[in-house]
Amino acid sequence: MDLQINGKTAIMAGGSAGMGRATAERLAEAGAKLFITARREERLRNAAKEISEAYGVSVTPVVADSSKEEGRQSLFEACPNPDILVITINPPSPNGDFLKLTPEDWRSSMETALIGPIEIMRHYIPVMKNKEWSRIVNIATFSAKNPMLWRLMSGPARSALINYTASVSREVARHGLNINNILPGMFQTEGARELLPVYADAFNLKPDPEIVRSHFMENNRIPAGFMANAADMAPMAALLCSPLARFIVGQNIVIDGGQHLSIL
Ligand SMILES: NC(=O)c1ccc[n+]([C@@H]2O[C@H](COP(=O)([O-])OP(=O)(O)OC[C@H]3O[C@@H](n4cnc5c(N)ncnc54)[C@H](OP(=O)(O)O)[C@@H]3O)[C@@H](O)[C@H]2O)c1
């Protein structure tokens, strides 16, 4: 399928690893000119080089922390006029005892998982809504809809994010700017591997990948029967970035192998 984004300018904020990188690859494959951001410089520069070489498109790395005003400014200066904006951001690590969460923990969660994406969207919406069409996609989490006691630093902030985009997407859709969210379940990504010791600690397990994976599969029913890779969600993200998705507005697409049971 031709996504019809050849030559368009796309930002993948959080594009050096995991689902962000997988999405950047699908956009590059379809011919988009990319700007990818991340906090860690070396991995970001390597990703930009590899994607550019693999797909023959321009990929500009921008070292920027989306949760900080200074980082967001670096992105805005590097790419002032995108057609496509995809945002992902890692919230604070899984929590232990919920009674020990402090106001500072909550501020940190909101700064990253809520205010960061909102501020990036708020900056670009006035520019993007002047185009024939444009697209924004947030890669958030299925715990926005499926509360988890050990993911309080991620889910509540993302529930607020999808509340925000539910309203804003309806306001800007008539300008051809469609905003949608992808809510991933459990994926085997670089980020997930980095959280393995934290998860193991929270459930008193040995930090062995196989032990953690078995514990997860036993305690979380995933009807598909496996944990996915980043490449399993990227085609949907790329589709939402294309003009083919012109009638998809303000949706929250859960990609979780069927784990979240809901008819809403
Ligand atoms: N993997 C899962 O099982 C899972 C489950 C549910 C939800 N999610 C959500 O899905 C999203 C992607 O997760 P993932 O597993 O693909 O993560 P990942 O493998 O760690 O990749 C995240 C990417 O975003 C960048 N990034 C993170 N925070 C950033 C920030 N503040 N500013 C700029 N760039 C940032 C990372 O680079 P740097 O670290 O260098 O900045 C990296 O390039 C996250 O929002 C996560 O909460 C993941």
Short mmCIF file of C-alpha atoms and ligand atoms in Angstrom, two decimals:
data_model
loop_
_atom_site.label_atom_id
_atom_site.label_comp_id
_atom_site.label_asym_id
_atom_site.label_seq_id
_atom_site.Cartn_x
_atom_site.Cartn_y
_atom_site.Cartn_z
CA MET A 1 0.00 0.00 0.00
CA ASP A 2 1.36 3.45 -0.93
CA LEU A 3 1.10 5.63 2.17
CA GLN A 4 1.34 8.76 -0.02
CA ILE A 5 3.82 10.49 2.28
CA ASN A 6 6.82 10.50 -0.06
CA GLY A 7 8.68 13.82 0.38
CA LYS A 8 6.66 14.88 3.45
CA THR A 9 8.49 16.14 6.55
CA ALA A 10 7.99 13.96 9.62
CA ILE A 11 9.13 14.27 13.22
CA MET A 12 9.54 11.14 15.31
CA ALA A 13 10.06 12.55 18.81
CA GLY A 14 11.61 9.62 20.66
CA GLY A 15 12.93 7.86 17.57
CA SER A 16 16.23 6.20 18.47
CA ALA A 17 14.84 2.94 19.89
CA GLY A 18 11.80 0.77 20.46
CA MET A 19 8.46 1.69 18.98
CA GLY A 20 9.64 5.18 18.01
CA ARG A 21 12.47 3.81 15.92
CA ALA A 22 10.23 1.16 14.34
CA THR A 23 7.76 3.91 13.37
CA ALA A 24 10.57 6.09 12.02
CA GLU A 25 11.63 3.18 9.80
CA ARG A 26 8.15 2.75 8.32
CA LEU A 27 7.93 6.51 7.62
CA ALA A 28 11.39 6.50 6.03
CA GLU A 29 10.50 3.46 3.94
CA ALA A 30 7.51 5.43 2.61
CA GLY A 31 9.83 8.29 1.61
CA ALA A 32 9.31 10.84 4.40
CA LYS A 33 12.14 13.23 5.30
CA LEU A 34 12.73 12.62 8.99
CA PHE A 35 13.75 14.46 12.13
CA ILE A 36 14.23 12.07 15.05
CA THR A 37 14.89 13.05 18.65
CA ALA A 38 16.08 11.35 21.84
CA ARG A 39 18.03 12.26 24.96
CA ARG A 40 20.99 9.90 24.47
CA GLU A 41 23.17 11.22 21.68
CA GLU A 42 25.21 8.24 20.52
CA ARG A 43 22.28 5.86 20.04
CA LEU A 44 20.33 8.66 18.34
CA ARG A 45 23.12 9.43 15.85
CA ASN A 46 23.57 5.74 15.06
CA ALA A 47 19.83 5.29 14.49
CA ALA A 48 19.68 8.32 12.17
CA LYS A 49 22.61 7.03 10.12
CA GLU A 50 21.24 3.49 9.91
CA ILE A 51 17.72 4.57 8.90
CA SER A 52 19.05 7.03 6.34
CA GLU A 53 21.33 4.41 4.78
CA ALA A 54 18.66 1.72 4.78
CA TYR A 55 15.91 3.79 3.14
CA GLY A 56 17.79 6.53 1.26
CA VAL A 57 16.04 9.47 2.93
CA SER A 58 17.34 12.40 4.95
CA VAL A 59 17.22 11.69 8.71
CA THR A 60 18.28 14.54 11.01
CA PRO A 61 19.07 13.61 14.63
CA VAL A 62 18.15 16.23 17.23
CA VAL A 63 19.31 15.63 20.79
CA ALA A 64 16.35 16.86 22.83
CA ASP A 65 14.51 15.92 26.00
CA SER A 66 10.80 16.29 25.20
CA SER A 67 9.97 16.70 28.89
CA LYS A 68 12.05 19.90 29.16
CA GLU A 69 11.34 23.30 27.64
CA GLU A 70 14.94 23.61 26.42
CA GLY A 71 14.76 20.23 24.66
CA ARG A 72 11.47 21.11 22.99
CA GLN A 73 12.96 24.40 21.74
CA SER A 74 15.82 22.49 20.10
CA LEU A 75 13.27 20.42 18.20
CA PHE A 76 11.18 23.46 17.22
CA GLU A 77 14.28 25.21 15.83
CA ALA A 78 15.51 22.13 13.95
CA CYS A 79 12.14 21.38 12.33
CA PRO A 80 9.76 24.35 12.25
CA ASN A 81 7.24 23.04 9.72
CA PRO A 82 6.40 19.32 9.90
CA ASP A 83 3.56 17.59 8.05
CA ILE A 84 3.65 14.60 10.40
CA LEU A 85 4.39 14.55 14.12
CA VAL A 86 4.71 11.36 16.16
CA ILE A 87 5.54 11.64 19.85
CA THR A 88 6.64 9.07 22.36
CA ILE A 89 8.30 9.62 25.68
CA ASN A 90 9.31 7.34 28.53
CA PRO A 91 7.56 8.12 31.83
CA PRO A 92 9.20 7.35 35.20
CA SER A 93 9.86 3.68 36.01
CA PRO A 94 7.20 1.36 37.43
CA ASN A 95 6.36 2.18 41.02
CA GLY A 96 6.50 -0.01 44.11
CA ASP A 97 4.17 0.73 47.05
CA PHE A 98 1.63 3.32 45.83
CA LEU A 99 1.51 4.84 49.33
CA LYS A 100 5.13 5.89 48.90
CA LEU A 101 4.52 7.99 45.77
CA THR A 102 5.29 11.63 46.56
CA PRO A 103 4.09 14.89 44.98
CA GLU A 104 7.53 15.07 43.34
CA ASP A 105 6.96 11.64 41.74
CA TRP A 106 3.61 12.83 40.38
CA ARG A 107 5.13 16.06 39.04
CA SER A 108 7.81 14.08 37.24
CA SER A 109 5.22 11.75 35.70
CA MET A 110 3.08 14.68 34.53
CA GLU A 111 6.09 16.64 33.16
CA THR A 112 7.10 13.73 30.97
CA ALA A 113 4.01 11.80 29.99
CA LEU A 114 1.47 14.64 29.84
CA ILE A 115 3.01 18.12 29.61
CA GLY A 116 5.82 17.09 27.24
CA PRO A 117 3.51 15.79 24.48
CA ILE A 118 0.95 18.58 25.04
CA GLU A 119 3.58 21.30 24.72
CA ILE A 120 4.98 19.80 21.51
CA MET A 121 1.47 19.57 20.03
CA ARG A 122 0.57 23.08 21.23
CA HIS A 123 3.60 24.48 19.42
CA TYR A 124 3.02 22.71 16.12
CA ILE A 125 -0.79 22.77 15.80
CA PRO A 126 -0.97 26.40 14.51
CA VAL A 127 1.60 25.59 11.80
CA MET A 128 0.24 22.16 10.89
CA LYS A 129 -3.40 23.19 10.60
CA ASN A 130 -2.52 25.54 7.71
CA LYS A 131 -1.71 22.60 5.45
CA GLU A 132 -3.94 20.62 3.14
CA TRP A 133 -3.53 17.72 5.54
CA SER A 134 -1.32 16.90 8.52
CA ARG A 135 -1.18 14.21 11.18
CA ILE A 136 -0.25 13.85 14.86
CA VAL A 137 0.10 10.46 16.56
CA ASN A 138 0.95 9.91 20.22
CA ILE A 139 2.39 6.55 21.21
CA ALA A 140 1.23 6.33 24.83
CA THR A 141 0.18 3.20 26.74
CA PHE A 142 -2.78 0.87 27.12
CA SER A 143 -2.62 1.54 30.86
CA ALA A 144 -4.30 4.86 29.97
CA LYS A 145 -7.47 2.73 29.63
CA ASN A 146 -6.44 -0.31 31.62
CA PRO A 147 -5.26 0.89 35.06
CA MET A 148 -2.37 -1.04 36.62
CA LEU A 149 -1.26 -0.52 40.21
CA TRP A 150 2.44 -0.85 39.31
CA ARG A 151 2.15 1.64 36.42
CA LEU A 152 0.74 4.68 38.25
CA MET A 153 3.58 6.86 36.95
CA SER A 154 2.48 6.16 33.38
CA GLY A 155 -1.26 5.37 33.15
CA PRO A 156 -2.90 8.35 34.90
CA ALA A 157 -0.83 10.93 32.97
CA ARG A 158 -1.70 9.18 29.70
CA SER A 159 -5.41 9.00 30.65
CA ALA A 160 -5.18 12.78 30.87
CA LEU A 161 -3.34 12.91 27.52
CA ILE A 162 -6.07 10.97 25.72
CA ASN A 163 -8.68 13.16 27.37
CA TYR A 164 -6.84 16.24 26.00
CA THR A 165 -6.50 14.80 22.50
CA ALA A 166 -10.16 13.68 22.48
CA SER A 167 -11.17 17.36 22.66
CA VAL A 168 -8.39 18.96 20.66
CA SER A 169 -8.61 16.46 17.79
CA ARG A 170 -12.27 17.40 17.25
CA GLU A 171 -11.36 21.09 17.18
CA VAL A 172 -8.61 20.79 14.54
CA ALA A 173 -9.99 17.99 12.32
CA ARG A 174 -11.78 20.41 10.00
CA HIS A 175 -8.36 21.83 9.09
CA GLY A 176 -7.20 18.42 7.88
CA LEU A 177 -5.13 17.90 11.03
CA ASN A 178 -5.99 14.51 12.48
CA ILE A 179 -4.75 13.55 15.95
CA ASN A 180 -4.88 9.94 17.12
CA ASN A 181 -3.22 7.88 19.83
CA ILE A 182 -1.78 4.39 19.86
CA LEU A 183 -1.99 2.62 23.20
CA PRO A 184 0.52 -0.24 23.22
CA GLY A 185 0.41 -3.22 25.54
CA MET A 186 3.54 -5.20 26.37
CA PHE A 187 6.31 -5.04 23.76
CA GLN A 188 9.85 -6.38 23.90
CA THR A 189 11.79 -3.17 23.27
CA GLU A 190 15.05 -1.64 24.45
CA GLY A 191 13.03 0.37 26.98
CA ALA A 192 11.27 -2.72 28.31
CA ARG A 193 14.64 -4.48 28.70
CA GLU A 194 15.98 -1.51 30.67
CA LEU A 195 12.99 -1.79 33.03
CA LEU A 196 13.49 -5.49 33.59
CA PRO A 197 15.40 -5.09 36.93
CA VAL A 198 12.74 -2.66 38.19
CA TYR A 199 9.94 -5.07 37.30
CA ALA A 200 11.85 -7.96 38.88
CA ASP A 201 12.37 -5.95 42.05
CA ALA A 202 8.68 -4.94 42.26
CA PHE A 203 7.63 -8.63 42.18
CA ASN A 204 10.60 -10.06 44.13
CA LEU A 205 11.97 -12.00 41.15
CA LYS A 206 15.49 -12.76 39.99
CA PRO A 207 16.33 -10.21 37.24
CA ASP A 208 16.58 -12.95 34.66
CA PRO A 209 14.78 -12.11 31.36
CA GLU A 210 13.20 -15.57 31.09
CA ILE A 211 11.93 -15.57 34.71
CA VAL A 212 10.48 -12.08 34.27
CA ARG A 213 8.87 -12.97 30.92
CA SER A 214 7.27 -16.13 32.40
CA HIS A 215 6.00 -14.20 35.42
CA PHE A 216 4.53 -11.58 33.12
CA MET A 217 2.83 -14.11 30.85
CA GLU A 218 1.39 -16.02 33.85
CA ASN A 219 0.00 -12.88 35.47
CA ASN A 220 -1.24 -11.08 32.36
CA ARG A 221 -3.53 -12.91 29.98
CA ILE A 222 -2.48 -12.02 26.44
CA PRO A 223 -4.91 -13.80 24.09
CA ALA A 224 -2.41 -13.59 21.20
CA GLY A 225 -0.11 -15.72 23.40
CA PHE A 226 3.12 -13.75 23.00
CA MET A 227 4.79 -10.41 23.72
CA ALA A 228 5.17 -8.35 20.57
CA ASN A 229 8.13 -6.55 19.01
CA ALA A 230 8.20 -2.86 18.11
CA ALA A 231 7.70 -3.73 14.46
CA ASP A 232 4.25 -5.12 15.36
CA MET A 233 2.85 -1.64 16.06
CA ALA A 234 4.72 0.51 13.54
CA PRO A 235 2.49 -0.22 10.49
CA MET A 236 -0.52 1.15 12.36
CA ALA A 237 1.40 4.28 13.39
CA ALA A 238 2.52 4.82 9.79
CA LEU A 239 -1.02 4.39 8.49
CA LEU A 240 -2.32 7.01 10.95
CA CYS A 241 0.40 9.38 9.61
CA SER A 242 -0.85 9.11 6.05
CA PRO A 243 -3.56 10.95 4.10
CA LEU A 244 -5.29 7.56 3.82
CA ALA A 245 -6.32 8.04 7.47
CA ARG A 246 -8.29 11.23 6.73
CA PHE A 247 -11.50 9.96 8.39
CA ILE A 248 -9.80 8.65 11.56
CA VAL A 249 -10.06 11.35 14.22
CA GLY A 250 -9.39 11.31 17.96
CA GLN A 251 -9.12 7.53 18.26
CA ASN A 252 -7.18 5.52 20.84
CA ILE A 253 -6.02 2.36 19.14
CA VAL A 254 -5.04 -0.36 21.58
CA ILE A 255 -2.38 -2.76 20.25
CA ASP A 256 -1.93 -5.37 22.96
CA GLY A 257 -2.66 -8.84 21.59
CA GLY A 258 -6.16 -8.60 23.06
CA GLN A 259 -5.03 -8.15 26.68
CA HIS A 260 -7.42 -5.27 27.42
CA LEU A 261 -10.97 -6.64 27.37
CA SER A 262 -13.38 -3.89 26.41
CA ILE A 263 -16.07 -3.13 23.85
CA LEU A 264 -15.44 0.64 24.09
N1 LIG B 1 7.53 -1.55 25.80
C1 LIG B 1 6.37 -1.77 26.41
O1 LIG B 1 6.06 -2.89 26.80
C2 LIG B 1 5.41 -0.62 26.61
C3 LIG B 1 4.17 -0.91 27.21
C4 LIG B 1 3.24 0.10 27.34
C5 LIG B 1 3.56 1.38 26.94
N2 LIG B 1 4.78 1.65 26.41
C6 LIG B 1 5.04 3.03 26.02
O2 LIG B 1 5.41 3.09 24.66
C7 LIG B 1 6.33 4.15 24.46
C8 LIG B 1 7.57 3.62 23.76
O3 LIG B 1 8.13 2.61 24.59
P1 LIG B 1 9.35 1.71 24.11
O4 LIG B 1 9.28 0.47 24.90
O5 LIG B 1 9.38 1.67 22.65
O6 LIG B 1 10.58 2.59 24.68
P2 LIG B 1 12.13 2.60 24.26
O7 LIG B 1 12.52 1.33 23.64
O8 LIG B 1 12.88 3.08 25.45
O9 LIG B 1 12.19 3.76 23.15
C9 LIG B 1 11.79 5.08 23.53
C10 LIG B 1 12.41 6.09 22.59
O10 LIG B 1 12.01 7.40 23.00
C11 LIG B 1 13.16 8.15 23.44
N3 LIG B 1 12.73 8.96 24.58
C12 LIG B 1 12.24 8.52 25.76
N4 LIG B 1 11.97 9.55 26.58
C13 LIG B 1 12.32 10.67 25.89
C14 LIG B 1 12.30 12.05 26.20
N5 LIG B 1 11.95 12.51 27.42
N6 LIG B 1 12.67 12.92 25.26
C15 LIG B 1 13.09 12.50 24.04
N7 LIG B 1 13.14 11.21 23.69
C16 LIG B 1 12.75 10.30 24.62
C17 LIG B 1 14.21 7.09 23.77
O11 LIG B 1 15.55 7.57 23.68
P3 LIG B 1 16.32 8.17 24.98
O12 LIG B 1 16.05 7.22 26.11
O13 LIG B 1 17.73 8.29 24.55
O14 LIG B 1 15.70 9.52 25.21
C18 LIG B 1 13.93 6.08 22.66
O15 LIG B 1 14.42 6.55 21.44
C19 LIG B 1 6.60 4.76 25.84
O16 LIG B 1 5.77 5.87 26.00
C20 LIG B 1 6.20 3.66 26.79
O17 LIG B 1 5.77 4.18 28.03
C21 LIG B 1 5.71 0.68 26.24
#
